[in-house]
Every structure is written in structure tokens, then in C-alpha cells.
Amino acid sequence: MVFRVAAAVLFTVVGGIIGFSLSDRLREAGKSCQAVEHLLRKCAYLVGKRHEDVYGICRQLKSDEQLRRFTFIGNLPDEYKVGEDFHIIWRNVLKDERNAGKGELDLLYRLGEILGRSDSENQRENIEALIGEAEELSAMHRDEMLKKGRLYRGTGLLFGVMAGIIVL
């Protein structure tokens, strides 16, 4: 009987852990989207106000503590090397990024295509459009967290308790 009670408690705890883990994934997706939004705002500032080139932008992004969650930033080039194409490098380093969702990666790919392609005012306007999309994506993540976060936590605990009752 003691074994069954211990198993019931264990199933309840495991169910709760799974539910909270799924809820935490939603929270992390929201944080990732906020970090992309910060990155876009920083790029808009660097291009529009400071008129930085792509390599200056990369140096600034590397020094930003809020962007440490993205592994691709550490692999961006600091300076021009003969024969290299910045846009190809940007795409290649993004391929290995695991800390951003599909929507965030799409925004980052598009940012790489914008940077260095035209005058700073046009770049800034295009980045501002991406910021608008990032804000919409961030709002979607918040709504999803509010709706599904509690559901995942509650369902995980409920299934854990049900499995525990079955064991008893």
C-alpha cells in the first residue's frame, strides 16, 4: 500500500512538472520575442541616429547584455574581409540559432536582408516595419501565455492526479 501511495504522489508531481514545463516554454517564447524586439529597436537606432555600417551594428549587438540569449550574435563579423558577403554570413549564422521561434527567426532573416542594402533612412523605415510585426508577435505570445499557460499547468496536475488515483 505504501508503494501505491508513493507512486500516486510521484505521478502527481511528474504531471505537475510536465504542465509547468510546457507553461515555461510559452514564457520563454515571449522572452525571445521581446529580445528580438529589443534587437530591432537597437538596429533602428544605430542605423537611423548613429548611421552605423553593418559591422558597427554587429559590434554593438555583441556588447549588449540583453541579447546574450541569441547564440548567432557571437558569430557575426566585426569587420569587412575581402570577398565576403555580409548577408550570406548573416543567413548562415542564423541557421544554427535555437533560442528563437519560427516567427522571430523570420524577422531576423528579414533584418539581415535590410541591413546595408540602401540609405540609412530607408533601412530605418524598413526596420520600423519589422518592429511593428515584432510587437504583434509579442502580443500574440502574451495572449497565448495567458490562455494556455494556466491550462497547461492545470492539465498537467490533473493528469498526474488521475494517474495517481488509477494506481491506488
PDB file of C-alpha atoms in Angstrom:
ATOM      1  CA  MET A   1       0.000   0.000   0.000  1.00  0.00           C
ATOM      2  CA  VAL A   2       2.858   2.373   0.777  1.00  0.00           C
ATOM      3  CA  PHE A   3       4.268   1.705  -2.672  1.00  0.00           C
ATOM      4  CA  ARG A   4       0.966   2.666  -4.293  1.00  0.00           C
ATOM      5  CA  VAL A   5       0.692   5.908  -2.322  1.00  0.00           C
ATOM      6  CA  ALA A   6       4.280   6.793  -3.217  1.00  0.00           C
ATOM      7  CA  ALA A   7       3.567   6.042  -6.880  1.00  0.00           C
ATOM      8  CA  ALA A   8       0.395   8.185  -6.770  1.00  0.00           C
ATOM      9  CA  VAL A   9       2.340  11.106  -5.300  1.00  0.00           C
ATOM     10  CA  LEU A  10       5.100  10.596  -7.865  1.00  0.00           C
ATOM     11  CA  PHE A  11       2.631  10.638 -10.768  1.00  0.00           C
ATOM     12  CA  THR A  12       1.048  13.820  -9.426  1.00  0.00           C
ATOM     13  CA  VAL A  13       4.425  15.513  -9.123  1.00  0.00           C
ATOM     14  CA  VAL A  14       5.513  14.394 -12.601  1.00  0.00           C
ATOM     15  CA  GLY A  15       2.247  15.615 -14.118  1.00  0.00           C
ATOM     16  CA  GLY A  16       2.712  18.981 -12.416  1.00  0.00           C
ATOM     17  CA  ILE A  17       6.302  19.231 -13.623  1.00  0.00           C
ATOM     18  CA  ILE A  18       5.265  18.496 -17.198  1.00  0.00           C
ATOM     19  CA  GLY A  19       2.480  21.101 -17.051  1.00  0.00           C
ATOM     20  CA  PHE A  20       4.766  23.759 -15.591  1.00  0.00           C
ATOM     21  CA  SER A  21       7.451  22.889 -18.133  1.00  0.00           C
ATOM     22  CA  LEU A  22       5.053  23.421 -21.035  1.00  0.00           C
ATOM     23  CA  SER A  23       3.919  26.692 -19.496  1.00  0.00           C
ATOM     24  CA  ASP A  24       7.553  27.764 -19.110  1.00  0.00           C
ATOM     25  CA  ARG A  25       8.147  27.133 -22.815  1.00  0.00           C
ATOM     26  CA  LEU A  26       5.446  29.669 -23.590  1.00  0.00           C
ATOM     27  CA  ARG A  27       7.078  32.153 -21.237  1.00  0.00           C
ATOM     28  CA  GLU A  28      10.491  31.635 -22.883  1.00  0.00           C
ATOM     29  CA  ALA A  29       8.978  32.175 -26.333  1.00  0.00           C
ATOM     30  CA  GLY A  30       7.649  35.508 -25.108  1.00  0.00           C
ATOM     31  CA  LYS A  31      11.065  36.486 -23.720  1.00  0.00           C
ATOM     32  CA  SER A  32      12.690  35.535 -27.019  1.00  0.00           C
ATOM     33  CA  CYS A  33      10.257  37.730 -28.911  1.00  0.00           C
ATOM     34  CA  GLN A  34      10.933  40.636 -26.561  1.00  0.00           C
ATOM     35  CA  ALA A  35      14.667  40.192 -27.140  1.00  0.00           C
ATOM     36  CA  VAL A  36      14.129  40.294 -30.923  1.00  0.00           C
ATOM     37  CA  GLU A  37      12.060  43.440 -30.485  1.00  0.00           C
ATOM     38  CA  HIS A  38      14.926  44.974 -28.469  1.00  0.00           C
ATOM     39  CA  LEU A  39      17.409  43.947 -31.170  1.00  0.00           C
ATOM     40  CA  LEU A  40      15.286  45.579 -33.871  1.00  0.00           C
ATOM     41  CA  ARG A  41      14.905  48.794 -31.891  1.00  0.00           C
ATOM     42  CA  LYS A  42      18.636  48.916 -31.293  1.00  0.00           C
ATOM     43  CA  CYS A  43      19.327  48.378 -35.002  1.00  0.00           C
ATOM     44  CA  ALA A  44      16.851  51.134 -35.913  1.00  0.00           C
ATOM     45  CA  TYR A  45      18.657  53.492 -33.547  1.00  0.00           C
ATOM     46  CA  LEU A  46      22.123  52.525 -34.767  1.00  0.00           C
ATOM     47  CA  VAL A  47      21.140  52.926 -38.418  1.00  0.00           C
ATOM     48  CA  GLY A  48      18.900  55.971 -38.099  1.00  0.00           C
ATOM     49  CA  LYS A  49      20.649  58.091 -35.473  1.00  0.00           C
ATOM     50  CA  ARG A  50      24.262  56.930 -35.452  1.00  0.00           C
ATOM     51  CA  HIS A  51      24.491  55.928 -39.135  1.00  0.00           C
ATOM     52  CA  GLU A  52      26.488  52.787 -38.293  1.00  0.00           C
ATOM     53  CA  ASP A  53      27.508  50.369 -41.014  1.00  0.00           C
ATOM     54  CA  VAL A  54      26.659  46.655 -40.694  1.00  0.00           C
ATOM     55  CA  TYR A  55      29.928  45.843 -38.939  1.00  0.00           C
ATOM     56  CA  GLY A  56      29.455  48.635 -36.409  1.00  0.00           C
ATOM     57  CA  ILE A  57      25.964  47.296 -35.755  1.00  0.00           C
ATOM     58  CA  CYS A  58      27.366  43.801 -35.207  1.00  0.00           C
ATOM     59  CA  ARG A  59      29.919  45.121 -32.700  1.00  0.00           C
ATOM     60  CA  GLN A  60      27.169  46.952 -30.810  1.00  0.00           C
ATOM     61  CA  LEU A  61      24.910  43.888 -30.770  1.00  0.00           C
ATOM     62  CA  LYS A  62      27.730  41.749 -29.396  1.00  0.00           C
ATOM     63  CA  SER A  63      28.210  44.141 -26.481  1.00  0.00           C
ATOM     64  CA  ASP A  64      24.511  44.171 -25.500  1.00  0.00           C
ATOM     65  CA  GLU A  65      23.832  42.009 -22.429  1.00  0.00           C
ATOM     66  CA  GLN A  66      20.115  41.667 -23.244  1.00  0.00           C
ATOM     67  CA  LEU A  67      20.966  39.842 -26.471  1.00  0.00           C
ATOM     68  CA  ARG A  68      23.205  37.175 -24.901  1.00  0.00           C
ATOM     69  CA  ARG A  69      20.396  34.636 -25.247  1.00  0.00           C
ATOM     70  CA  PHE A  70      20.975  34.519 -29.014  1.00  0.00           C
ATOM     71  CA  THR A  71      23.987  32.434 -29.995  1.00  0.00           C
ATOM     72  CA  PHE A  72      24.169  33.774 -33.552  1.00  0.00           C
ATOM     73  CA  ILE A  73      25.247  37.229 -32.404  1.00  0.00           C
ATOM     74  CA  GLY A  74      28.609  35.955 -31.229  1.00  0.00           C
ATOM     75  CA  ASN A  75      29.308  34.639 -34.728  1.00  0.00           C
ATOM     76  CA  LEU A  76      28.580  37.891 -36.576  1.00  0.00           C
ATOM     77  CA  PRO A  77      31.575  39.559 -38.255  1.00  0.00           C
ATOM     78  CA  ASP A  78      33.218  42.607 -36.642  1.00  0.00           C
ATOM     79  CA  GLU A  79      34.892  43.933 -39.754  1.00  0.00           C
ATOM     80  CA  TYR A  80      34.886  43.533 -43.501  1.00  0.00           C
ATOM     81  CA  LYS A  81      37.074  40.868 -45.066  1.00  0.00           C
ATOM     82  CA  VAL A  82      37.781  40.844 -48.782  1.00  0.00           C
ATOM     83  CA  GLY A  83      35.406  38.623 -50.714  1.00  0.00           C
ATOM     84  CA  GLU A  84      32.809  38.073 -48.008  1.00  0.00           C
ATOM     85  CA  ASP A  85      29.139  38.970 -48.286  1.00  0.00           C
ATOM     86  CA  PHE A  86      27.598  40.176 -45.019  1.00  0.00           C
ATOM     87  CA  HIS A  87      24.111  38.991 -45.976  1.00  0.00           C
ATOM     88  CA  ILE A  88      25.273  35.428 -46.632  1.00  0.00           C
ATOM     89  CA  ILE A  89      27.132  35.377 -43.312  1.00  0.00           C
ATOM     90  CA  TRP A  90      24.003  36.671 -41.524  1.00  0.00           C
ATOM     91  CA  ARG A  91      21.854  33.912 -43.033  1.00  0.00           C
ATOM     92  CA  ASN A  92      24.425  31.229 -42.237  1.00  0.00           C
ATOM     93  CA  VAL A  93      24.833  32.168 -38.580  1.00  0.00           C
ATOM     94  CA  LEU A  94      21.046  32.291 -38.131  1.00  0.00           C
ATOM     95  CA  LYS A  95      20.694  28.686 -39.322  1.00  0.00           C
ATOM     96  CA  ASP A  96      22.162  27.415 -36.044  1.00  0.00           C
ATOM     97  CA  GLU A  97      20.078  29.629 -33.741  1.00  0.00           C
ATOM     98  CA  ARG A  98      17.991  27.536 -31.329  1.00  0.00           C
ATOM     99  CA  ASN A  99      16.829  30.237 -28.912  1.00  0.00           C
ATOM    100  CA  ALA A 100      14.311  31.885 -31.226  1.00  0.00           C
ATOM    101  CA  GLY A 101      10.993  30.664 -32.543  1.00  0.00           C
ATOM    102  CA  LYS A 102       9.990  30.466 -36.174  1.00  0.00           C
ATOM    103  CA  GLY A 103       8.349  33.910 -36.211  1.00  0.00           C
ATOM    104  CA  GLU A 104      11.339  35.521 -34.531  1.00  0.00           C
ATOM    105  CA  LEU A 105      13.760  33.826 -36.923  1.00  0.00           C
ATOM    106  CA  ASP A 106      11.747  35.104 -39.878  1.00  0.00           C
ATOM    107  CA  LEU A 107      12.067  38.662 -38.553  1.00  0.00           C
ATOM    108  CA  LEU A 108      15.813  38.197 -38.027  1.00  0.00           C
ATOM    109  CA  TYR A 109      16.311  36.816 -41.549  1.00  0.00           C
ATOM    110  CA  ARG A 110      14.457  39.806 -42.969  1.00  0.00           C
ATOM    111  CA  LEU A 111      16.506  42.193 -40.838  1.00  0.00           C
ATOM    112  CA  GLY A 112      19.679  40.713 -42.324  1.00  0.00           C
ATOM    113  CA  GLU A 113      18.368  41.423 -45.805  1.00  0.00           C
ATOM    114  CA  ILE A 114      17.595  45.044 -44.884  1.00  0.00           C
ATOM    115  CA  LEU A 115      20.890  45.950 -43.238  1.00  0.00           C
ATOM    116  CA  GLY A 116      23.344  47.624 -45.589  1.00  0.00           C
ATOM    117  CA  ARG A 117      21.100  47.424 -48.686  1.00  0.00           C
ATOM    118  CA  SER A 118      20.132  51.103 -49.002  1.00  0.00           C
ATOM    119  CA  ASP A 119      20.490  54.515 -47.371  1.00  0.00           C
ATOM    120  CA  SER A 120      20.082  54.745 -43.613  1.00  0.00           C
ATOM    121  CA  GLU A 121      16.635  56.377 -43.737  1.00  0.00           C
ATOM    122  CA  ASN A 122      15.204  53.608 -45.911  1.00  0.00           C
ATOM    123  CA  GLN A 123      16.809  50.958 -43.712  1.00  0.00           C
ATOM    124  CA  ARG A 124      15.352  52.591 -40.599  1.00  0.00           C
ATOM    125  CA  GLU A 125      11.855  52.691 -42.135  1.00  0.00           C
ATOM    126  CA  ASN A 126      12.057  49.011 -43.067  1.00  0.00           C
ATOM    127  CA  ILE A 127      13.302  48.116 -39.580  1.00  0.00           C
ATOM    128  CA  GLU A 128      10.430  50.129 -38.067  1.00  0.00           C
ATOM    129  CA  ALA A 129       8.024  47.957 -40.087  1.00  0.00           C
ATOM    130  CA  LEU A 130       9.703  44.860 -38.628  1.00  0.00           C
ATOM    131  CA  ILE A 131       9.335  46.344 -35.143  1.00  0.00           C
ATOM    132  CA  GLY A 132       5.593  46.625 -35.752  1.00  0.00           C
ATOM    133  CA  GLU A 133       5.476  42.957 -36.717  1.00  0.00           C
ATOM    134  CA  ALA A 134       7.543  42.037 -33.650  1.00  0.00           C
ATOM    135  CA  GLU A 135       5.103  43.935 -31.422  1.00  0.00           C
ATOM    136  CA  GLU A 136       2.200  41.974 -32.926  1.00  0.00           C
ATOM    137  CA  LEU A 137       4.089  38.714 -32.416  1.00  0.00           C
ATOM    138  CA  SER A 138       4.865  39.704 -28.820  1.00  0.00           C
ATOM    139  CA  ALA A 139       1.185  40.445 -28.177  1.00  0.00           C
ATOM    140  CA  MET A 140       0.294  37.054 -29.624  1.00  0.00           C
ATOM    141  CA  HIS A 141       2.783  35.372 -27.262  1.00  0.00           C
ATOM    142  CA  ARG A 142       1.318  37.243 -24.273  1.00  0.00           C
ATOM    143  CA  ASP A 143      -2.211  36.164 -25.204  1.00  0.00           C
ATOM    144  CA  GLU A 144      -1.085  32.584 -25.702  1.00  0.00           C
ATOM    145  CA  MET A 145       0.649  32.604 -22.324  1.00  0.00           C
ATOM    146  CA  LEU A 146      -2.463  33.928 -20.609  1.00  0.00           C
ATOM    147  CA  LYS A 147      -4.736  31.401 -22.293  1.00  0.00           C
ATOM    148  CA  LYS A 148      -2.596  28.294 -22.448  1.00  0.00           C
ATOM    149  CA  GLY A 149      -0.208  28.764 -19.517  1.00  0.00           C
ATOM    150  CA  ARG A 150      -2.804  28.126 -16.840  1.00  0.00           C
ATOM    151  CA  LEU A 151      -4.331  25.369 -18.964  1.00  0.00           C
ATOM    152  CA  TYR A 152      -1.006  23.513 -19.226  1.00  0.00           C
ATOM    153  CA  ARG A 153      -0.281  23.803 -15.516  1.00  0.00           C
ATOM    154  CA  GLY A 154      -3.777  22.694 -14.520  1.00  0.00           C
ATOM    155  CA  THR A 155      -3.965  19.884 -17.048  1.00  0.00           C
ATOM    156  CA  GLY A 156      -0.550  18.556 -16.039  1.00  0.00           C
ATOM    157  CA  LEU A 157      -1.550  18.403 -12.402  1.00  0.00           C
ATOM    158  CA  LEU A 158      -4.950  16.928 -13.256  1.00  0.00           C
ATOM    159  CA  PHE A 159      -3.472  14.113 -15.340  1.00  0.00           C
ATOM    160  CA  GLY A 160      -0.909  13.475 -12.631  1.00  0.00           C
ATOM    161  CA  VAL A 161      -3.641  13.187 -10.004  1.00  0.00           C
ATOM    162  CA  MET A 162      -5.728  10.953 -12.308  1.00  0.00           C
ATOM    163  CA  ALA A 163      -2.770   8.646 -12.876  1.00  0.00           C
ATOM    164  CA  GLY A 164      -2.176   8.611  -9.112  1.00  0.00           C
ATOM    165  CA  ILE A 165      -5.799   7.652  -8.459  1.00  0.00           C
ATOM    166  CA  ILE A 166      -5.594   4.863 -11.026  1.00  0.00           C
ATOM    167  CA  VAL A 167      -2.504   3.491  -9.284  1.00  0.00           C
ATOM    168  CA  LEU A 168      -4.317   3.491  -5.940  1.00  0.00           C
TER     169      LEU A 168
END
